[in-house]
Amino acid sequence: MKSSETVLYATDILGQRVTEYSEAKSLELPQHLTDYHAEIVRAQPTTSDYMISTFQSQALVWLARLMGAKRVLEIGVFLGYSGMVWSHAVGPDGLVTGIEFNPSYADKAHTAFAERGIQNCEIILGPALEQIPLLAPAQPYDIIFLDAKKSEYPSYLSAILSRSPPSSAGPNEQARLLRKGGLVVADNALRRGLVATDKPGENPWLDLEARNRSAYASDEDVDRLAEYNELVRGCARLEVFVCPLWDGVSLARLVD
Ligand SMILES: C[S@@+](CC[C@H](N)C(=O)[O-])C[C@H]1O[C@@H](n2cnc3c(N)ncnc32)[C@H](O)[C@@H]1O
């Protein structure tokens, strides 16, 4: 099988079966997460693909647990599904802080947390680029999850890095936003593969994009995501792996 035929963009039966098999053989998500995901898919069919999938959730829980993560900053909350995933990953003694600029989404997420007795998720209301500089976590985050405006990813990254100075800048660990060894996890880093190819005949999403721009990605989104991937790859303080699953997930570790 060619690498381009992995589960990410596969529409063939084998790709589906491999994905189902991998989900079934990976760590189990608790019922409240799978139920809430299914509830949103049923109730909000046109926007439910804003959410990470349950399969991606399994990977993120595994990753957070591998790191022993206890503090997660999530930029882009929507209805709180991925916040609940991080909440589960960090456990009751951890904390998930979300930033969301849509008050109606934030309300619904708060309600969903309360209905499920989830007490370790908080939401800051406002535009991410205004709120990031105001954050003052008691301890630096272990993971920062980018899932808000795609065209702002490069700006999120520079805001995070400028608030996370290297050790050489002095003993200022408490003031850092992201701890040394922490991860910037950026969802949709490949955006339907458009960052990799927009040649007609190579990317079946091109037709869909042209017909329905608003549902998928604008040229600006794709250009800024490509810029984000370049910036991360070129940054000496970050070590990155771009995972070609789902819509692409960039995993960038802050080395210093
Ligand atoms: C893709 S959805 C997040 C989905 C969520 N992480 C999940 O998987 O369940 C993106 C969210 O980011 C919010 N958003 C977009 N731009 C934003 C910004 N500049 N500041 C804060 N929130 C923003 C949107 O309102 C939307 O709820």
mmCIF file of C-alpha atoms and ligand atoms in Angstrom:
data_model
loop_
_atom_site.group_PDB
_atom_site.id
_atom_site.type_symbol
_atom_site.label_atom_id
_atom_site.label_comp_id
_atom_site.label_asym_id
_atom_site.label_seq_id
_atom_site.Cartn_x
_atom_site.Cartn_y
_atom_site.Cartn_z
ATOM 1 C CA MET A 1 0.000 0.000 0.000
ATOM 2 C CA LYS A 2 1.382 3.429 -0.919
ATOM 3 C CA SER A 3 1.722 5.871 1.956
ATOM 4 C CA SER A 4 -0.787 8.168 0.236
ATOM 5 C CA GLU A 5 -3.373 5.435 0.685
ATOM 6 C CA THR A 6 -3.333 5.467 4.467
ATOM 7 C CA VAL A 7 -6.551 5.946 6.368
ATOM 8 C CA LEU A 8 -6.599 9.764 6.160
ATOM 9 C CA TYR A 9 -8.087 10.285 2.709
ATOM 10 C CA ALA A 10 -8.975 6.742 1.859
ATOM 11 C CA THR A 11 -12.477 6.340 0.574
ATOM 12 C CA ASP A 12 -12.016 2.665 -0.191
ATOM 13 C CA ILE A 13 -13.425 -0.194 1.825
ATOM 14 C CA LEU A 14 -10.017 -1.306 3.111
ATOM 15 C CA GLY A 15 -9.310 2.165 4.502
ATOM 16 C CA GLN A 16 -12.652 2.115 6.335
ATOM 17 C CA ARG A 17 -12.099 -1.366 7.691
ATOM 18 C CA VAL A 18 -8.574 -0.519 8.865
ATOM 19 C CA THR A 19 -9.899 2.577 10.641
ATOM 20 C CA GLU A 20 -12.719 0.621 12.332
ATOM 21 C CA TYR A 21 -10.282 -2.082 13.369
ATOM 22 C CA SER A 22 -7.804 0.444 14.764
ATOM 23 C CA GLU A 23 -10.571 2.184 16.741
ATOM 24 C CA ALA A 24 -11.750 -1.134 18.162
ATOM 25 C CA LYS A 25 -8.229 -2.157 19.171
ATOM 26 C CA SER A 26 -7.323 1.212 20.736
ATOM 27 C CA LEU A 27 -8.103 2.486 24.238
ATOM 28 C CA GLU A 28 -11.798 2.803 24.965
ATOM 29 C CA LEU A 29 -13.460 6.185 25.410
ATOM 30 C CA PRO A 30 -15.945 6.508 28.251
ATOM 31 C CA GLN A 31 -19.627 6.345 27.320
ATOM 32 C CA HIS A 32 -20.321 10.017 28.084
ATOM 33 C CA LEU A 33 -17.851 11.045 25.371
ATOM 34 C CA THR A 34 -19.174 8.740 22.649
ATOM 35 C CA ASP A 35 -22.757 9.663 23.605
ATOM 36 C CA TYR A 36 -22.091 13.424 23.498
ATOM 37 C CA HIS A 37 -20.306 13.111 20.148
ATOM 38 C CA ALA A 38 -23.238 11.130 18.705
ATOM 39 C CA GLU A 39 -25.729 13.613 20.169
ATOM 40 C CA ILE A 40 -24.001 16.538 18.396
ATOM 41 C CA VAL A 41 -23.770 14.620 15.107
ATOM 42 C CA ARG A 42 -27.531 13.976 15.342
ATOM 43 C CA ALA A 43 -28.520 17.474 16.451
ATOM 44 C CA GLN A 44 -26.092 19.556 14.363
ATOM 45 C CA PRO A 45 -25.491 17.668 11.110
ATOM 46 C CA THR A 46 -24.112 20.698 9.262
ATOM 47 C CA THR A 47 -21.579 21.764 11.871
ATOM 48 C CA SER A 48 -20.773 18.511 13.651
ATOM 49 C CA ASP A 49 -17.594 18.115 11.600
ATOM 50 C CA TYR A 50 -16.156 21.033 13.566
ATOM 51 C CA MET A 51 -15.527 18.393 16.235
ATOM 52 C CA ILE A 52 -12.588 16.056 16.364
ATOM 53 C CA SER A 53 -13.649 12.477 15.696
ATOM 54 C CA THR A 54 -13.895 9.816 18.380
ATOM 55 C CA PHE A 55 -10.932 8.023 16.751
ATOM 56 C CA GLN A 56 -8.827 11.197 16.962
ATOM 57 C CA SER A 57 -9.992 11.545 20.574
ATOM 58 C CA GLN A 58 -8.576 8.111 21.373
ATOM 59 C CA ALA A 59 -5.199 9.250 20.014
ATOM 60 C CA LEU A 60 -5.242 12.531 21.950
ATOM 61 C CA VAL A 61 -6.151 10.828 25.233
ATOM 62 C CA TRP A 62 -3.320 8.346 24.693
ATOM 63 C CA LEU A 63 -0.879 11.147 23.888
ATOM 64 C CA ALA A 64 -1.878 13.295 26.877
ATOM 65 C CA ARG A 65 -1.563 10.317 29.214
ATOM 66 C CA LEU A 66 1.842 9.431 27.722
ATOM 67 C CA MET A 67 3.009 12.936 28.640
ATOM 68 C CA GLY A 68 1.349 12.878 32.050
ATOM 69 C CA ALA A 69 -0.447 16.062 30.982
ATOM 70 C CA LYS A 70 -2.461 17.822 33.676
ATOM 71 C CA ARG A 71 -3.007 21.255 32.147
ATOM 72 C CA VAL A 72 -4.405 21.776 28.681
ATOM 73 C CA LEU A 73 -5.225 25.010 26.877
ATOM 74 C CA GLU A 74 -7.761 24.553 24.096
ATOM 75 C CA ILE A 75 -8.200 27.331 21.541
ATOM 76 C CA GLY A 76 -11.625 26.797 19.929
ATOM 77 C CA VAL A 77 -14.176 25.033 22.127
ATOM 78 C CA PHE A 78 -17.365 24.787 20.002
ATOM 79 C CA LEU A 79 -19.838 22.674 22.033
ATOM 80 C CA GLY A 80 -17.249 21.358 24.456
ATOM 81 C CA TYR A 81 -16.725 17.881 23.017
ATOM 82 C CA SER A 82 -12.920 18.035 22.707
ATOM 83 C CA GLY A 83 -12.774 19.874 26.040
ATOM 84 C CA MET A 84 -14.446 16.823 27.582
ATOM 85 C CA VAL A 85 -11.907 14.594 25.859
ATOM 86 C CA TRP A 86 -9.035 16.566 27.407
ATOM 87 C CA SER A 87 -10.880 16.600 30.734
ATOM 88 C CA HIS A 88 -11.015 12.809 30.657
ATOM 89 C CA ALA A 89 -7.339 12.632 29.635
ATOM 90 C CA VAL A 90 -6.035 14.859 32.442
ATOM 91 C CA GLY A 91 -8.315 13.416 35.124
ATOM 92 C CA PRO A 92 -10.146 15.210 37.940
ATOM 93 C CA ASP A 93 -6.943 16.730 39.336
ATOM 94 C CA GLY A 94 -6.112 18.304 35.962
ATOM 95 C CA LEU A 95 -7.488 21.462 34.373
ATOM 96 C CA VAL A 96 -8.666 22.276 30.864
ATOM 97 C CA THR A 97 -8.940 25.934 29.893
ATOM 98 C CA GLY A 98 -10.799 26.723 26.679
ATOM 99 C CA ILE A 99 -10.996 29.960 24.716
ATOM 100 C CA GLU A 100 -14.140 30.486 22.633
ATOM 101 C CA PHE A 101 -15.465 33.695 21.100
ATOM 102 C CA ASN A 102 -19.015 32.547 20.370
ATOM 103 C CA PRO A 103 -21.111 33.046 23.550
ATOM 104 C CA SER A 104 -23.827 30.654 22.401
ATOM 105 C CA TYR A 105 -21.306 27.815 21.861
ATOM 106 C CA ALA A 106 -19.632 28.603 25.191
ATOM 107 C CA ASP A 107 -23.033 28.482 26.986
ATOM 108 C CA LYS A 108 -23.866 25.136 25.435
ATOM 109 C CA ALA A 109 -20.445 23.764 26.366
ATOM 110 C CA HIS A 110 -20.858 24.979 29.966
ATOM 111 C CA THR A 111 -24.264 23.292 30.149
ATOM 112 C CA ALA A 112 -22.869 20.059 28.741
ATOM 113 C CA PHE A 113 -20.036 20.059 31.321
ATOM 114 C CA ALA A 114 -22.461 20.759 34.185
ATOM 115 C CA GLU A 115 -24.929 18.053 33.066
ATOM 116 C CA ARG A 116 -22.138 15.489 33.165
ATOM 117 C CA GLY A 117 -20.615 16.651 36.445
ATOM 118 C CA ILE A 118 -17.411 17.752 34.692
ATOM 119 C CA GLN A 119 -15.695 20.246 36.964
ATOM 120 C CA ASN A 120 -12.230 20.546 35.499
ATOM 121 C CA CYS A 121 -13.106 22.517 32.336
ATOM 122 C CA GLU A 122 -13.287 26.298 32.267
ATOM 123 C CA ILE A 123 -14.037 28.551 29.306
ATOM 124 C CA ILE A 124 -12.712 32.041 28.695
ATOM 125 C CA LEU A 125 -15.012 34.004 26.409
ATOM 126 C CA GLY A 126 -13.379 36.155 23.754
ATOM 127 C CA PRO A 127 -11.211 36.225 20.632
ATOM 128 C CA ALA A 128 -8.179 34.001 21.045
ATOM 129 C CA LEU A 129 -5.632 36.600 19.968
ATOM 130 C CA GLU A 130 -6.929 39.000 22.625
ATOM 131 C CA GLN A 131 -7.161 36.354 25.342
ATOM 132 C CA ILE A 132 -3.861 34.464 24.921
ATOM 133 C CA PRO A 133 -1.723 37.426 26.103
ATOM 134 C CA LEU A 134 -3.960 37.778 29.190
ATOM 135 C CA LEU A 135 -3.627 34.171 30.327
ATOM 136 C CA ALA A 136 -1.887 33.690 33.649
ATOM 137 C CA PRO A 137 -1.933 29.953 34.397
ATOM 138 C CA ALA A 138 -0.735 28.900 37.857
ATOM 139 C CA GLN A 139 1.630 26.534 36.039
ATOM 140 C CA PRO A 140 2.541 26.382 32.337
ATOM 141 C CA TYR A 141 0.349 24.248 30.091
ATOM 142 C CA ASP A 142 1.474 20.775 29.096
ATOM 143 C CA ILE A 143 -0.521 20.858 25.855
ATOM 144 C CA ILE A 144 -1.943 23.716 23.811
ATOM 145 C CA PHE A 145 -4.551 22.525 21.315
ATOM 146 C CA LEU A 146 -5.164 24.796 18.312
ATOM 147 C CA ASP A 147 -8.608 24.337 16.796
ATOM 148 C CA ALA A 148 -10.056 27.832 16.239
ATOM 149 C CA LYS A 149 -9.587 30.102 13.213
ATOM 150 C CA LYS A 150 -7.260 28.350 10.776
ATOM 151 C CA SER A 151 -5.926 31.583 9.277
ATOM 152 C CA GLU A 152 -4.804 32.652 12.760
ATOM 153 C CA TYR A 153 -2.627 29.610 13.504
ATOM 154 C CA PRO A 154 0.657 31.460 12.748
ATOM 155 C CA SER A 155 -0.417 34.248 15.120
ATOM 156 C CA TYR A 156 -1.418 31.737 17.834
ATOM 157 C CA LEU A 157 2.025 30.188 17.505
ATOM 158 C CA SER A 158 3.894 33.467 17.827
ATOM 159 C CA ALA A 159 1.728 34.482 20.813
ATOM 160 C CA ILE A 160 2.490 31.145 22.499
ATOM 161 C CA LEU A 161 6.223 31.297 21.798
ATOM 162 C CA SER A 162 6.561 34.901 22.902
ATOM 163 C CA ARG A 163 4.922 33.924 26.209
ATOM 164 C CA SER A 164 7.205 30.867 26.546
ATOM 165 C CA PRO A 165 10.754 32.258 26.520
ATOM 166 C CA PRO A 166 13.674 29.807 26.309
ATOM 167 C CA SER A 167 15.612 28.834 29.440
ATOM 168 C CA SER A 168 18.486 31.073 28.297
ATOM 169 C CA ALA A 169 16.198 34.070 28.888
ATOM 170 C CA GLY A 170 16.408 33.431 32.639
ATOM 171 C CA PRO A 171 14.746 31.364 35.406
ATOM 172 C CA ASN A 172 11.168 32.245 34.545
ATOM 173 C CA GLU A 173 9.467 28.837 34.344
ATOM 174 C CA GLN A 174 6.322 30.017 36.124
ATOM 175 C CA ALA A 175 5.744 32.783 33.589
ATOM 176 C CA ARG A 176 5.809 30.425 30.622
ATOM 177 C CA LEU A 177 2.586 29.597 28.824
ATOM 178 C CA LEU A 178 3.815 26.216 27.533
ATOM 179 C CA ARG A 179 6.230 24.160 29.573
ATOM 180 C CA LYS A 180 9.526 22.941 28.227
ATOM 181 C CA GLY A 181 8.705 19.590 26.599
ATOM 182 C CA GLY A 182 5.077 20.642 26.156
ATOM 183 C CA LEU A 183 3.164 20.172 22.912
ATOM 184 C CA VAL A 184 1.386 22.462 20.495
ATOM 185 C CA VAL A 185 -1.198 20.195 18.856
ATOM 186 C CA ALA A 186 -2.666 21.840 15.759
ATOM 187 C CA ASP A 187 -5.770 20.278 14.244
ATOM 188 C CA ASN A 188 -6.535 20.471 10.507
ATOM 189 C CA ALA A 189 -2.855 21.020 9.700
ATOM 190 C CA LEU A 190 -3.268 19.370 6.280
ATOM 191 C CA ARG A 191 -6.713 20.821 5.479
ATOM 192 C CA ARG A 192 -8.107 18.161 3.157
ATOM 193 C CA GLY A 193 -4.588 17.695 1.793
ATOM 194 C CA LEU A 194 -4.802 21.134 0.166
ATOM 195 C CA VAL A 195 -1.552 22.278 1.755
ATOM 196 C CA ALA A 196 0.162 19.359 0.038
ATOM 197 C CA THR A 197 -1.439 19.540 -3.401
ATOM 198 C CA ASP A 198 -3.985 21.644 -5.182
ATOM 199 C CA LYS A 199 -3.310 20.104 -8.579
ATOM 200 C CA PRO A 200 -6.484 19.147 -10.420
ATOM 201 C CA GLY A 201 -6.678 15.379 -10.534
ATOM 202 C CA GLU A 202 -4.592 14.912 -7.395
ATOM 203 C CA ASN A 203 -7.030 16.175 -4.787
ATOM 204 C CA PRO A 204 -10.706 15.209 -4.960
ATOM 205 C CA TRP A 205 -11.525 17.842 -2.330
ATOM 206 C CA LEU A 206 -10.756 20.620 -4.818
ATOM 207 C CA ASP A 207 -14.107 20.251 -6.542
ATOM 208 C CA LEU A 208 -15.944 20.323 -3.257
ATOM 209 C CA GLU A 209 -13.954 23.320 -2.110
ATOM 210 C CA ALA A 210 -14.764 25.221 -5.268
ATOM 211 C CA ARG A 211 -18.458 24.461 -4.943
ATOM 212 C CA ASN A 212 -18.815 25.038 -1.235
ATOM 213 C CA ARG A 213 -16.084 27.310 0.102
ATOM 214 C CA SER A 214 -17.789 28.187 3.353
ATOM 215 C CA ALA A 215 -18.165 24.580 4.489
ATOM 216 C CA TYR A 216 -14.527 23.705 4.109
ATOM 217 C CA ALA A 217 -11.552 26.007 3.785
ATOM 218 C CA SER A 218 -10.846 29.364 2.212
ATOM 219 C CA ASP A 219 -7.639 29.964 0.257
ATOM 220 C CA GLU A 220 -6.593 32.158 3.170
ATOM 221 C CA ASP A 221 -7.035 29.234 5.600
ATOM 222 C CA VAL A 222 -4.990 26.936 3.384
ATOM 223 C CA ASP A 223 -2.247 29.535 2.853
ATOM 224 C CA ARG A 224 -1.958 30.310 6.569
ATOM 225 C CA LEU A 225 -1.972 26.608 7.495
ATOM 226 C CA ALA A 226 0.864 26.054 5.005
ATOM 227 C CA GLU A 227 2.641 29.020 6.604
ATOM 228 C CA TYR A 228 2.048 27.516 10.061
ATOM 229 C CA ASN A 229 3.549 24.181 8.968
ATOM 230 C CA GLU A 230 6.594 26.024 7.550
ATOM 231 C CA LEU A 231 7.041 28.120 10.689
ATOM 232 C CA VAL A 232 6.900 25.121 12.990
ATOM 233 C CA ARG A 233 9.273 23.097 10.813
ATOM 234 C CA GLY A 234 11.730 26.000 10.678
ATOM 235 C CA CYS A 235 11.632 26.888 14.368
ATOM 236 C CA ALA A 236 14.740 25.699 16.204
ATOM 237 C CA ARG A 237 12.790 25.566 19.484
ATOM 238 C CA LEU A 238 10.209 23.103 18.137
ATOM 239 C CA GLU A 239 10.472 19.489 17.077
ATOM 240 C CA VAL A 240 7.491 18.535 14.941
ATOM 241 C CA PHE A 241 5.738 15.486 13.579
ATOM 242 C CA VAL A 242 2.905 16.025 11.112
ATOM 243 C CA CYS A 243 0.512 13.129 11.476
ATOM 244 C CA PRO A 244 -1.387 12.447 8.217
ATOM 245 C CA LEU A 245 -4.479 11.100 9.934
ATOM 246 C CA TRP A 246 -7.918 12.713 10.090
ATOM 247 C CA ASP A 247 -7.508 16.240 8.695
ATOM 248 C CA GLY A 248 -3.841 16.252 9.658
ATOM 249 C CA VAL A 249 -2.549 16.900 13.161
ATOM 250 C CA SER A 250 0.692 18.773 13.725
ATOM 251 C CA LEU A 251 2.434 17.739 16.948
ATOM 252 C CA ALA A 252 5.127 20.259 17.873
ATOM 253 C CA ARG A 253 7.187 19.753 21.025
ATOM 254 C CA LEU A 254 8.754 22.796 22.658
ATOM 255 C CA VAL A 255 12.312 21.628 23.098
ATOM 256 C CA ASP A 256 13.390 24.617 25.186
HETATM 257 C C1 LIG B 1 -13.441 23.591 14.857
HETATM 258 S S1 LIG B 1 -14.394 24.346 16.120
HETATM 259 C C2 LIG B 1 -13.729 23.628 17.595
HETATM 260 C C3 LIG B 1 -14.161 22.205 17.800
HETATM 261 C C4 LIG B 1 -13.770 21.616 19.135
HETATM 262 N N1 LIG B 1 -12.352 21.791 19.413
HETATM 263 C C5 LIG B 1 -14.100 20.132 19.148
HETATM 264 O O1 LIG B 1 -13.335 19.352 18.545
HETATM 265 O O2 LIG B 1 -15.115 19.740 19.753
HETATM 266 C C6 LIG B 1 -13.715 25.953 16.152
HETATM 267 C C7 LIG B 1 -14.258 26.837 17.247
HETATM 268 O O3 LIG B 1 -13.401 27.960 17.361
HETATM 269 C C8 LIG B 1 -14.171 29.114 17.569
HETATM 270 N N2 LIG B 1 -13.362 30.238 17.084
HETATM 271 C C9 LIG B 1 -13.077 30.557 15.794
HETATM 272 N N3 LIG B 1 -12.279 31.618 15.731
HETATM 273 C C10 LIG B 1 -12.042 31.988 17.010
HETATM 274 C C11 LIG B 1 -11.270 33.018 17.597
HETATM 275 N N4 LIG B 1 -10.589 33.873 16.835
HETATM 276 N N5 LIG B 1 -11.251 33.116 18.935
HETATM 277 C C12 LIG B 1 -11.931 32.225 19.710
HETATM 278 N N6 LIG B 1 -12.679 31.231 19.216
HETATM 279 C C13 LIG B 1 -12.734 31.103 17.873
HETATM 280 C C14 LIG B 1 -15.448 28.876 16.772
HETATM 281 O O4 LIG B 1 -16.518 29.653 17.282
HETATM 282 C C15 LIG B 1 -15.658 27.380 16.964
HETATM 283 O O5 LIG B 1 -16.477 27.126 18.065
#
